[in-house]
XYZ file of C-alpha atoms in Angstrom:
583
model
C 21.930 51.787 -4.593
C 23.132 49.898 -1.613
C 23.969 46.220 -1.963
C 22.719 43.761 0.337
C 25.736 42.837 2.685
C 24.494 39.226 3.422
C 22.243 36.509 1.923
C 19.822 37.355 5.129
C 19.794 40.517 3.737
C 19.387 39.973 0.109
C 15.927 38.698 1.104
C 14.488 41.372 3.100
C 10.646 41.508 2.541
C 10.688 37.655 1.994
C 7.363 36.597 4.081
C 8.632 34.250 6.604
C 6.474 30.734 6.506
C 7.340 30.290 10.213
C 5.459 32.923 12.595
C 7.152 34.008 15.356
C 7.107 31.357 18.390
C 6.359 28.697 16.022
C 8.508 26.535 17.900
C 7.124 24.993 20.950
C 10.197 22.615 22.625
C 12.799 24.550 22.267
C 16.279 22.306 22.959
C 18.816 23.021 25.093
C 21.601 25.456 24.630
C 23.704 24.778 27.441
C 27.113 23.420 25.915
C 26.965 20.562 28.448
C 22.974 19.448 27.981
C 23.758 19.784 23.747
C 26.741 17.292 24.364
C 24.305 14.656 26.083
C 21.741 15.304 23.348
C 24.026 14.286 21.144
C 25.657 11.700 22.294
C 22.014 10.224 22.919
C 21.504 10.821 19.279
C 24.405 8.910 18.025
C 23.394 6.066 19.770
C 19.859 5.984 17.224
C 22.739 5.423 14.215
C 24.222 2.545 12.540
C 27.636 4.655 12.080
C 29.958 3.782 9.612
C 33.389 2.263 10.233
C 35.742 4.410 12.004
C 32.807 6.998 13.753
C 31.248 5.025 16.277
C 33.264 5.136 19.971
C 34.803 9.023 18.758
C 34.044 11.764 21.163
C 31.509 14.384 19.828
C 32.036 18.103 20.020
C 29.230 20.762 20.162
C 29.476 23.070 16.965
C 26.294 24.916 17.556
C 23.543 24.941 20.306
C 20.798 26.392 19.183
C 17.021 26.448 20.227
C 16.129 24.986 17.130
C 18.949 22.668 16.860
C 22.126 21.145 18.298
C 24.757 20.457 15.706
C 28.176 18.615 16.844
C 31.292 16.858 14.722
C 31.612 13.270 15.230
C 34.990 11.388 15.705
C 39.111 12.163 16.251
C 39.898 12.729 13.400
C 36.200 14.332 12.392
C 34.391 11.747 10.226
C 30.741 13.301 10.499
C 28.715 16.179 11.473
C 25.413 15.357 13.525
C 22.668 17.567 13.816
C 19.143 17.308 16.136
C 16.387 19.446 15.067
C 13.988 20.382 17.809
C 10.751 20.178 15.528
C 9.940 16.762 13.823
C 8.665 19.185 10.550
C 12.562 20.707 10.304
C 13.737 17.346 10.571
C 11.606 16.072 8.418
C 12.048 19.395 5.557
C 15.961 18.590 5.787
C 15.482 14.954 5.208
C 13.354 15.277 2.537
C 15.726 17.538 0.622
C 18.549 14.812 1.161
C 16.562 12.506 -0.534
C 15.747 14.660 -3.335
C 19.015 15.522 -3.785
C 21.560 13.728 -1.398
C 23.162 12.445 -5.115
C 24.609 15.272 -5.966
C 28.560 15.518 -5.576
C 27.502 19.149 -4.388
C 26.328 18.379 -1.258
C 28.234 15.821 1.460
C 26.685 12.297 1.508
C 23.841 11.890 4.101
C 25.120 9.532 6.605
C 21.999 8.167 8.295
C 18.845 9.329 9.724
C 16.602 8.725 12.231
C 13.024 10.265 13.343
C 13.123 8.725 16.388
C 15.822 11.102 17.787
C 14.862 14.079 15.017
C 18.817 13.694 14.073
C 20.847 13.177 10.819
C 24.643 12.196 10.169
C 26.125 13.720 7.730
C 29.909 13.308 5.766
C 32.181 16.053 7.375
C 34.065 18.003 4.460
C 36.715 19.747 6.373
C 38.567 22.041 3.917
C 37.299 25.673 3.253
C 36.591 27.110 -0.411
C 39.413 29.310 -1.462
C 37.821 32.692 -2.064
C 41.195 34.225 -3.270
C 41.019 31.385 -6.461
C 38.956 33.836 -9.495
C 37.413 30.537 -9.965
C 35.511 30.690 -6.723
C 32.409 32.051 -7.951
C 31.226 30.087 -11.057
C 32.311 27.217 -8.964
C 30.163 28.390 -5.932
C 27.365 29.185 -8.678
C 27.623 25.960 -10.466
C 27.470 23.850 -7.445
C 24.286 25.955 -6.422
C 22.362 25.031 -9.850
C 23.971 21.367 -9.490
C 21.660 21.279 -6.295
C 18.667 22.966 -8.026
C 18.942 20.452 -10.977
C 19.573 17.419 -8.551
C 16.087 16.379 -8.565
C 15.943 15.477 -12.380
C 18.492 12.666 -12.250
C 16.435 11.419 -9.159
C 17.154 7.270 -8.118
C 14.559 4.891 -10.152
C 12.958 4.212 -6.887
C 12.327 7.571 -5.458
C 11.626 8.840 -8.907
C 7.576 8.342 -8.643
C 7.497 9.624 -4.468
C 8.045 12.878 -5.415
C 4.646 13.548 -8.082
C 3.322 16.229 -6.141
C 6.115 18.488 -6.510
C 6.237 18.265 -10.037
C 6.043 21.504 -12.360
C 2.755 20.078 -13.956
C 1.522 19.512 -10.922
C 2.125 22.587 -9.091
C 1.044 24.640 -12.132
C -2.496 23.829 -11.469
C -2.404 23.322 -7.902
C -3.676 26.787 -5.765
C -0.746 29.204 -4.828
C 1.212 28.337 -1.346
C -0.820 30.837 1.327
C 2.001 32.281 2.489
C 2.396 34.071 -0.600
C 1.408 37.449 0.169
C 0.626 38.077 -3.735
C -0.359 34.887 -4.818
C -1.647 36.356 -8.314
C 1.821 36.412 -9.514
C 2.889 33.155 -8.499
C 1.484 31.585 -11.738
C 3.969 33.600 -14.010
C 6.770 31.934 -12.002
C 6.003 28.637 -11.866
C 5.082 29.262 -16.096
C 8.069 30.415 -16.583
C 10.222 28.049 -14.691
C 8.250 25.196 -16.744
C 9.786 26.683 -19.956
C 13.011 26.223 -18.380
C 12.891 23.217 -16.738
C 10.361 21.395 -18.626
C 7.243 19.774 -16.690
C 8.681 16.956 -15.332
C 10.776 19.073 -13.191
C 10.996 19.700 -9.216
C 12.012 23.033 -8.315
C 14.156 23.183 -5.076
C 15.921 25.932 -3.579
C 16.470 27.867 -0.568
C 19.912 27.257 0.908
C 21.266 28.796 3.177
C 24.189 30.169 1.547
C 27.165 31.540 3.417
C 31.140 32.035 2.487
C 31.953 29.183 5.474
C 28.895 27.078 4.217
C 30.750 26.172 0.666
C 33.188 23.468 1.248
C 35.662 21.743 -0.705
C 36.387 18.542 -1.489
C 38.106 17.359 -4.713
C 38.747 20.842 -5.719
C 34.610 21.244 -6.198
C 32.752 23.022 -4.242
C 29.895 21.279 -1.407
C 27.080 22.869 0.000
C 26.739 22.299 3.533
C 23.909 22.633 5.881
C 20.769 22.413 3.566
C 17.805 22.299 6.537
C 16.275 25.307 4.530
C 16.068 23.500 0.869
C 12.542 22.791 0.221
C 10.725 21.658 -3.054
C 8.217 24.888 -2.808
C 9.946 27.968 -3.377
C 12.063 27.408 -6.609
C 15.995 28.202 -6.662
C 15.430 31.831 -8.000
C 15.374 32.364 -4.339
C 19.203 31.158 -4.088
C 19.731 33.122 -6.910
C 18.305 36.559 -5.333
C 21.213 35.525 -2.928
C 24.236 34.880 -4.879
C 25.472 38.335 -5.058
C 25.602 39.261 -1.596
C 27.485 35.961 -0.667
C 29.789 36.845 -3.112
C 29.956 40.095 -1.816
C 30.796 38.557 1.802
C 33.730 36.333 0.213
C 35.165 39.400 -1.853
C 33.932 38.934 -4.944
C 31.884 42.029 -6.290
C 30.371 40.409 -9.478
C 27.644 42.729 -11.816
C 24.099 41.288 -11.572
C 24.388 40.599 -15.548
C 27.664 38.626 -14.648
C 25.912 36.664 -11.943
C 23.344 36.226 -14.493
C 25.070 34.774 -17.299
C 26.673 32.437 -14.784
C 24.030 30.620 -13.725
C 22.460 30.361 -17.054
C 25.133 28.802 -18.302
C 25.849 26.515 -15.562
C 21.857 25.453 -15.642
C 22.498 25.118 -19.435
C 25.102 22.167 -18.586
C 21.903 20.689 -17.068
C 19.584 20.722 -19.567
C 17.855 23.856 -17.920
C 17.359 26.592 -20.673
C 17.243 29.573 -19.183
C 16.663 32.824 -20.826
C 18.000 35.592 -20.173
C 14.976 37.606 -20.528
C 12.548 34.933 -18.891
C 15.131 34.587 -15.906
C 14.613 38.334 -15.316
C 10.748 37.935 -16.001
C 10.930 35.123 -13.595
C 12.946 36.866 -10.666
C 10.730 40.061 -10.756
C 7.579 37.557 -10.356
C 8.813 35.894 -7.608
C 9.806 38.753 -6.125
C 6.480 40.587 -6.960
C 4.814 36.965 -5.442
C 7.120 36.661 -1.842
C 7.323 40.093 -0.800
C 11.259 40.379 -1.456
C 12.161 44.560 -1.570
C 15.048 44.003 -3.660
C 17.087 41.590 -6.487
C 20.246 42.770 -5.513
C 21.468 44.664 -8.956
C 20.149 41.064 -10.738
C 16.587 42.850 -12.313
C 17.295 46.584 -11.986
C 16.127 48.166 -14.509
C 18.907 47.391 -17.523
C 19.854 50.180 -19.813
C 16.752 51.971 -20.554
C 15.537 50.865 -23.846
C 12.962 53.834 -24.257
C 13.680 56.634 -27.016
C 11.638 59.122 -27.094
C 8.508 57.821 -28.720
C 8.430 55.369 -25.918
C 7.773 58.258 -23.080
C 4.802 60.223 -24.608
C 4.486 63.506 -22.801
C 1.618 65.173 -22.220
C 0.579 68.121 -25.535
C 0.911 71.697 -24.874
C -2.042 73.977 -25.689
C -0.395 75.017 -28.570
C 0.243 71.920 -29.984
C -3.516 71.043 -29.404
C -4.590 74.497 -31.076
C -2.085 72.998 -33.885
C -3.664 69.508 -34.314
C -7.084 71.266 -34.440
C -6.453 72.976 -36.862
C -4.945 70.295 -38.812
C -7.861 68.521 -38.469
C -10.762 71.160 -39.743
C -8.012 71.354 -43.024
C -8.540 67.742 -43.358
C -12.203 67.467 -42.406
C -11.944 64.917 -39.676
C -13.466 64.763 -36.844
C -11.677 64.913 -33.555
C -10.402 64.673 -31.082
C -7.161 62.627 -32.287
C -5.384 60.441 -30.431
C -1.728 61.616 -28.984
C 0.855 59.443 -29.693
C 4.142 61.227 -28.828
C 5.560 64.393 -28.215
C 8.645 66.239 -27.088
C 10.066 69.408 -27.129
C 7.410 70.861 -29.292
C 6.986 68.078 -31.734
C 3.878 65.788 -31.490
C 2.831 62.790 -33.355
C -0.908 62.290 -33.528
C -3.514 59.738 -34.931
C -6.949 60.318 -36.634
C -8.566 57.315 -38.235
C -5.762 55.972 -40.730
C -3.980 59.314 -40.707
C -0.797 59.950 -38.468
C -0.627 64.036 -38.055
C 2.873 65.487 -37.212
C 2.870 68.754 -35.702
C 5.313 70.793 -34.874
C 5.211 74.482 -32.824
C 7.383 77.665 -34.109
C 10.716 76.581 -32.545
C 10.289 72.604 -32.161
C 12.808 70.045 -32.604
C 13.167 68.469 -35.765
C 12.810 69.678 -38.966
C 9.173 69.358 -40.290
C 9.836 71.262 -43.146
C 12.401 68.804 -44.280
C 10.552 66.229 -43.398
C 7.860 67.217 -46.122
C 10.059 67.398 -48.893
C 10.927 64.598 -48.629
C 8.253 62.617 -48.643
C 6.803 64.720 -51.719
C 10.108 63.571 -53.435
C 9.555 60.105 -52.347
C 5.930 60.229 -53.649
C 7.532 62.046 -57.071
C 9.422 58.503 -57.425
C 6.632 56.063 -56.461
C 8.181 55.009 -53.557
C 4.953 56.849 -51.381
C 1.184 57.626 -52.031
C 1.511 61.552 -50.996
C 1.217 63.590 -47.367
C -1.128 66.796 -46.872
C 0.098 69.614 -45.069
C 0.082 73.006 -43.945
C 1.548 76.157 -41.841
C 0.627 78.706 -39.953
C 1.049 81.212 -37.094
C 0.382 78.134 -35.035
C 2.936 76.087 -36.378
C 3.489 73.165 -39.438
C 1.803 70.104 -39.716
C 1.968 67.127 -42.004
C -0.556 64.173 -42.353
C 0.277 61.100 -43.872
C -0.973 57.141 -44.148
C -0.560 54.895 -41.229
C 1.266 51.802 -42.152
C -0.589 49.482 -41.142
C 1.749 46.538 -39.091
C 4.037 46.332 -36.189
C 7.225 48.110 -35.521
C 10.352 46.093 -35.816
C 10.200 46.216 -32.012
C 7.246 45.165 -31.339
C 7.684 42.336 -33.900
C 10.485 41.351 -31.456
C 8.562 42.197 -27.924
C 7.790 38.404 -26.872
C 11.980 37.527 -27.531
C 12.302 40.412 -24.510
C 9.688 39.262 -22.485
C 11.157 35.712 -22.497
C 7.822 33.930 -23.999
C 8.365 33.624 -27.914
C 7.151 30.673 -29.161
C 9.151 29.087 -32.258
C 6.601 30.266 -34.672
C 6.888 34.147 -33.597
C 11.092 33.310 -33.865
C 10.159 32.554 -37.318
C 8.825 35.929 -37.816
C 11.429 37.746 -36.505
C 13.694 35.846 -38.501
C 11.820 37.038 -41.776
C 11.064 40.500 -40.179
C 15.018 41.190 -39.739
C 15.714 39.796 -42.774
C 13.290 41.949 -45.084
C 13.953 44.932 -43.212
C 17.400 44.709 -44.079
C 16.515 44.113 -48.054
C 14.491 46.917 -47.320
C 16.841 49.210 -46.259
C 19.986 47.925 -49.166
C 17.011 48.877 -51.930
C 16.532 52.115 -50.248
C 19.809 52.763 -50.397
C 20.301 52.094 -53.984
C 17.812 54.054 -54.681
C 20.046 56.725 -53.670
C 18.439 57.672 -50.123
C 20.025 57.910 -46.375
C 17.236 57.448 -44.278
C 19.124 59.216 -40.934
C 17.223 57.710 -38.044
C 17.412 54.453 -38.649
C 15.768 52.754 -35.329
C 13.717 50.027 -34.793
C 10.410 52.264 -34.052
C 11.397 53.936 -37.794
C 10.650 49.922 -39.350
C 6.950 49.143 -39.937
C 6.312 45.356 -40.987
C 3.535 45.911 -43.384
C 2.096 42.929 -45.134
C 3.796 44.116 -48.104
C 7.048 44.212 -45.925
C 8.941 46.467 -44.053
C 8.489 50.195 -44.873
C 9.906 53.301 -43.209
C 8.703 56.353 -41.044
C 9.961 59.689 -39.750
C 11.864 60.931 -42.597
C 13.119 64.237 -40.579
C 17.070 63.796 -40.629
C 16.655 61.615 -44.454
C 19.443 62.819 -47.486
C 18.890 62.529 -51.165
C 20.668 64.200 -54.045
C 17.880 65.485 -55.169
C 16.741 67.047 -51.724
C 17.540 70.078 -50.557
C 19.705 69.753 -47.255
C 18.368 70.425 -44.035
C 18.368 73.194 -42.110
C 20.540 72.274 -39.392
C 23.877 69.829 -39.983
C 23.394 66.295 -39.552
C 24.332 64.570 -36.081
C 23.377 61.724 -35.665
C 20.384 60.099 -35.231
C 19.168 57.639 -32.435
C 22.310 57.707 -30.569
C 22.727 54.369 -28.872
C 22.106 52.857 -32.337
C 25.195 55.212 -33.811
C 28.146 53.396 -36.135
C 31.520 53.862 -34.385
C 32.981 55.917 -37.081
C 30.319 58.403 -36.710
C 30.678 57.977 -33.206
C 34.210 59.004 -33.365
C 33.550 62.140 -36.067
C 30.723 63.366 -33.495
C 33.051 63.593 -30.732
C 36.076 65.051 -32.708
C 33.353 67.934 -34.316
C 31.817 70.995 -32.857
C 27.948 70.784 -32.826
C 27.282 73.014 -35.545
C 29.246 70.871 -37.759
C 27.506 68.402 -40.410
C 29.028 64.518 -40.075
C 27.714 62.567 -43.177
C 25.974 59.519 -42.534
C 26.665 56.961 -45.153
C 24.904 53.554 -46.526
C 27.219 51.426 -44.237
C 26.974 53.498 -41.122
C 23.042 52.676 -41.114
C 23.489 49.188 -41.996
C 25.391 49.466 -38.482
C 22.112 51.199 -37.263
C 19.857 48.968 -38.085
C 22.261 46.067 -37.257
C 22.439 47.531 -33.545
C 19.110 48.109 -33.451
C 18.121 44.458 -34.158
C 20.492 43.503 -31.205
C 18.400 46.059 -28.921
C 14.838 44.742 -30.201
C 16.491 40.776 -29.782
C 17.719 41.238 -26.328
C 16.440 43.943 -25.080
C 19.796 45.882 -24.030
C 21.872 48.391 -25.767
C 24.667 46.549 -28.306
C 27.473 49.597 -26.448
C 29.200 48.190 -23.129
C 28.903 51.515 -21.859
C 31.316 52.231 -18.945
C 28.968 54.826 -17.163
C 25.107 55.608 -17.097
C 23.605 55.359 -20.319
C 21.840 58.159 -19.918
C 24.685 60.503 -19.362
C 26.868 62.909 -21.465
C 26.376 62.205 -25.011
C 30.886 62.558 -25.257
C 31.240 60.112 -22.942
C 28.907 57.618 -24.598
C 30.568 58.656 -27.948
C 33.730 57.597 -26.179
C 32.605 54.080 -25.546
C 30.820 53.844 -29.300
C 33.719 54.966 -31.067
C 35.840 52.754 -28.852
C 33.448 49.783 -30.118
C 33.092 48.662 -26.482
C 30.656 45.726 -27.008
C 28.408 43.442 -25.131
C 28.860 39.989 -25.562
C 25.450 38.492 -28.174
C 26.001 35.148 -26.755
C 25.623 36.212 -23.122
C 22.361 38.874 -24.077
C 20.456 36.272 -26.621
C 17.345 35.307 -25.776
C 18.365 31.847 -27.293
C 20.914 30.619 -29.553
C 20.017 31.773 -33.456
C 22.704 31.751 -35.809
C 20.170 33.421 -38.327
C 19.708 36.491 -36.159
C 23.373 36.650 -34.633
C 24.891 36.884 -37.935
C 22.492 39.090 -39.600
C 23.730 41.457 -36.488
C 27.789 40.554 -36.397
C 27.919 41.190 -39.898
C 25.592 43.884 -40.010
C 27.814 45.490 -36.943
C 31.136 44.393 -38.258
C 34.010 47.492 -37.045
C 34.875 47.971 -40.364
C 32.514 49.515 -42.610
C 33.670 47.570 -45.996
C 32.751 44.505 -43.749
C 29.091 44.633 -43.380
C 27.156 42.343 -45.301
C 24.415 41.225 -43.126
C 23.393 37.749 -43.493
C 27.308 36.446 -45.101
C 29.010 34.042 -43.274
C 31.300 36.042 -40.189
C-alpha cells in the first residue's frame, strides 16, 4: 500500500469546511506591500522589551496571510490573517491552549489589524536524535490535552465545546456522514472524560516542530480548532514522520500516543482508538489512516468466514435431518473444504462429504467415549454414500470470544471485565480437569470454549487424544496454528507432513493461553515478521522463535488478572506454565 508522503496527503478525502473562493479580500503578496502591512500591524501592539524599533522581514506572503519575524536579533514572529474568522480561529486556539510549553507564548493580539505576535523559537528539531518522534508525538497530545488544565478564568468561556455538550448537540454539516460522528465523539468521551475539549488539527510539518529547551514546540497553529478532535493530527503523524525520516509502524505510532495521552490523564484504548479513527474517518470523508487502522492480523479462523454449502453437503444435511425427524431447512453455520457445521433447533449437525477435511469419524468416537465417562449426554449419527454426519447438543452460551468481543471493540464496561475475568479463569480449570482426566483436546481455540451457565465446556473434538481412543487417521499437526506452543512450533517445522508431533497438556495450556491474548486484544500473541497469512514454515519460524508482541502495548486496559493468567499460561518453558501464579 502506498504511504501518504505528506500530512496534506495523509488527509485526502477530508471535506474541506472552506469552499473554494471563500475568501473575499485577499492581501497582498507583493514582498514590498506585505512589509508595509506589517509594519502597520506592529504598530496595533504593545511589544515587549527589546522588539519594538527592530526591522521586520517578510517570511511568507500569502493571500490569506502575511507572516514576517520581528527584531535583529529575531524576538517574534507576526502574522496578519486576511479574514477576521482565521484570525479569530487562531486566537481562539491560543487561548485554549497558549499554556502549554508545546506551543511558543502568544505575544499579543489585536482584531483591529487581524494580527498576532508570537515568541520566535529559532532552533530546528533534530530529526537524526531516535528521540525525535515520541518527542514530536508527545508534544502533539500535550496540545490536544492543553485544554483540561485551562486558566480559572477562561475555564467556564469555553462550555460549548465541551464533550457533554457536543455529544448531544447535532453533527457539524460539513460532515459528509454525519451518522457516524456520534461514535466518535462517544468514544472520545470514554477517553477524555466529559469535561473535556477536543482540539486538533495542526498543521504539522518537519520545519513546523521547533525546539526550545530540548522539547519540542509546535509552531503555526491557525488550523487548531475545538471541532474536529486530535484523531485528525493523529491520521497525520505518520506521514510527517515519514517526511523527517522516520518510518514508524502504525501500531508503533499507536502505542506512542497512547501512552503519551496516558501521562495526561487521557485513557486511550487501543481498541477504542482504532474504533475511534475508523469513525472519524467513516464521518469526514478521509480515504485512508495511513497503516494506523488497516486491517491488523486477521483474527478470522475458519468458522469466522462461512462459505457457501455445496449440493452435496445440502443432500447430506437432508438427509441427516429425515434420520432425526426434524424439520428443515437448517441453518448453515460454517463450512470448508467439504466439512459443514449446521443448526436445527438445539441440535448442531456436522457433516462431512467423502473426502472432507477433518476426521468425522474420529470425531464420533470420541464423543461416544466421552459420553461412556459422563463427561457428555450422547451424539446421533450416521453414513452413507453421501457422506457422515454427527448431531449433537448445542451448548447453550457464548464462545470465549465472544465473551471477550466488547474488550476488542473498545466499549467493555467494568462489569463485562468482570466476566471475562471469571470466563478465562474457569476455562482454564476447565481445561487442567480435562486434562487429568486423561484427554488432549487438539484444537484448543477460543471458538472451541463455550461459557455455559454451568461453565465452560468444549466443542469440535476432531484432532482430541485419549488412551482409550483409537488414534486418528491422519498424524497430528497441529491445530489452530496462530494459537500453536513454540515447541510444537519448532517439531512442525523440523518434521515432514506425514509425520505425527504429540501435543501435550502444557502445549495447550500455551493454546489456550494465546488464545486468551487474541480474544483480549484482538491481535495474534506471534510478532510475525511477514504476512500472517503466508507460508505456514515461515510462521513456524517466528512461533518457534517465540517472537512476541508486547501485552502491555496490545491490552485493552491494564489487568493484572488477565495478563498473568496469559504470561504464565504462555511462559517459553513448558514446566513454567501455571496460569494464574505469580510471573
Amino acid at each position: 500500500m502506498m504511504r501518504s508522503a505528506t500530512a496534506a496527503e495523509a488527509l485526502r478525502g477530508l471535506t474541506r469546511v472552506r469552499p473554494h473562493g471563500w475568501l473575499t479580500d485577499p492581501l497582498p503578496t507583493d514582498p514590498a506591500a506585505a512589509a508595509d502591512l506589517l509594519r502597520e500591524a506592529l504598530a496595533h501592539h504593545d511589544t515587549p522589551e527589546g522588539v519594538s524599533g527592530g526591522p521586520v522581514r517578510v517570511l511568507a506572503a500569502r493571500a490569506t496571510a502575511v507572516v514576517g519575524t520581528v527584531g535583529d536579533p529575531v524576538h517574534a514572529v507576526l502574522k496578519v490573517h486576511a479574514d477576521p474568522a482565521a484570525h479569530n480561529a487562531e486566537a481562539l486556539a491560543y487561548a485554549l491552549a497558549g499554556h502549554s510549553p508545546a506551543l511558543p507564548l502568544l505575544l499579543g493580539a489585536d482584531d483591529a489589524s487581524r494580527s498576532l505576535l508570537i515568541e520566535h523559537i529559532p532552533h530546528p528539531v533534530d530529526w537524526t536524535c531516535p528521540t525525535a518522534p515520541p518527542g514530536l508525538i508527545g508534544a502533539v497530545v500535550a496540545v490536544h490535552a492543553a485544554p483540561a488544565s485551562l486558566p480559572a478564568e477562561l475555564a467556564g468561556v469555553f462550555d460549548a465545546f465541551r464533550l457533554d455538550r457536543l455529544t448531544v448537540a447535532p453533527p457539524p454539516a460539513w460532515l459528509p456522514e454525519p451518522a457516524a460522528w456520534p461514535d466518535v465523539l462517544a468514544l472520545a468521551r470514554d477517553a477524555h472524560g466529559g469535561d473535556a475539549i477536543l482540539l486538533g488539527h495542526l498543521d504539522l510539518k518537519p520545519e513546523h516542530a521547533r525546539r526550545r529547551d530540548g522539547g519540542p514546540v509546535l509552531v503555526d497553529i491557525e488550523t487548531l480548532r475545538p471541532d474536529i478532535t486530535g484523531l485528525v493530527d493523529l491520521v497525520t503523524l505518520p506521514a510527517v514522520l515519514r517526511q523527517a525520516g522516520h518510518e514508524l509502524p502504525g501500531r508503533e505510532v499507536l502505542a506512542l500516543y497512547r501512552a503519551a495521552a496516558a501521562r495526561h490523564g487521557i485513557t486511550w484504548t487501543r481498541p477504542g482508538l482504532l474504533a475511534a479513527l475508523v469513525a472519524f474517518a467513516r464521518a469526514t470523508g478521509l480515504d485512508t489512516l495511513d497503516g494506523l487502522a488497516d486491517p491488523p492480523p486477521s483474527r478470522r479462523t475458519h468458522k469466522d468466514t462461512p462459505m457457501e454449502p455445496t449440493a452435496p453437503a445440502a443432500a447430506l444435511v437432508g438427509a441427516a435431518l429425515t434420520a432425526l425427524g426434524l424439520d428443515g431447512p437448517p441453518k448453515h453455520l460454517t463450512g470448508r473444504k467439504g466439512s459443514d457445521v449446521w443448526q436445527a433447533g438445539e441440535q448442531i449437525i456436522k457433516t462431512a462429504v467423502p473426502g472432507a477435511r477433518g476426521d468425522l469419524a474420529h470425531e464420533t468416537a470420541a464423543y461416544a467415549l466421552l459420553r461412556d465417562q459422563g463427561r457428555h449426554p450422547g451424539t446421533l449419527h450416521g453414513s452413507g454414500d453421501l457422506g457422515r454426519w454427527l448431531a449433537l447438543p448445542r451448548l447453550d452460551g457464548p464462545s470465549l470470544w465472544e465473551v471477550f468481543a466488547p474488550a476488542r471493540e473498545g466499549h467493555a464496561t467494568e462489569a463485562q471485565r468482570t466476566v471475562m475475568r471469571d470466563a478465562a479463569r474457569a476455562s482454564f480449570a476447565a481445561l487442567a480437569e480435562l486434562h487429568a482426566a486423561g484427554w488432549i483436546h487438539g484444537d484448543m481455540q477460543a471458538e472451541n470454549v463455550i461459557i455455559t451457565g454451568d461453565g465452560p465446556g468444549f466443542i469440535d473434538y476432531d484432532r482430541s487424544h485419549h488412551p482409550d481412543l483409537e488414534p486418528a487417521a491422519a498424524p497430528y499437526r497441529g491445530g489452530l496454528i496462530h494459537v500453536i506452543a513454540p515447541e510444537i512450533a519448532a517439531q512442525l517445522l523440523a518434521t515432514d507432513d506425514d509425520t505425527h508431533v504429540p501435543l501435550t497438556p502444557a502445549a495447550e495450556v500455551y493454546a489456550l493461553g494465546a488464545s486468551l491474548y487474541w480474544a483480549w486484544t484482538g491481535v495474534r500473541i506471534t510478532d510475525y515478521r511477514g504476512d500472517p497469512a503466508g507460508a505456514h514454515t515461515e510462521l513456524y519460524a517466528d512461533i518457534a522463535a517465540s517472537r512476541r508482541r508486547s501485552i502491555t502495548t496490545d491490552r485493552p486496559w491494564a489487568d493484572s488478572i488477565l495478563e498473568t493468567l496469559i504470561t504464565t499460561a504462555t511462559a517459553p518453558i513448558p514446566e513454567d506454565r501455571r496460569p494464574g501464579t505469580a510471573v
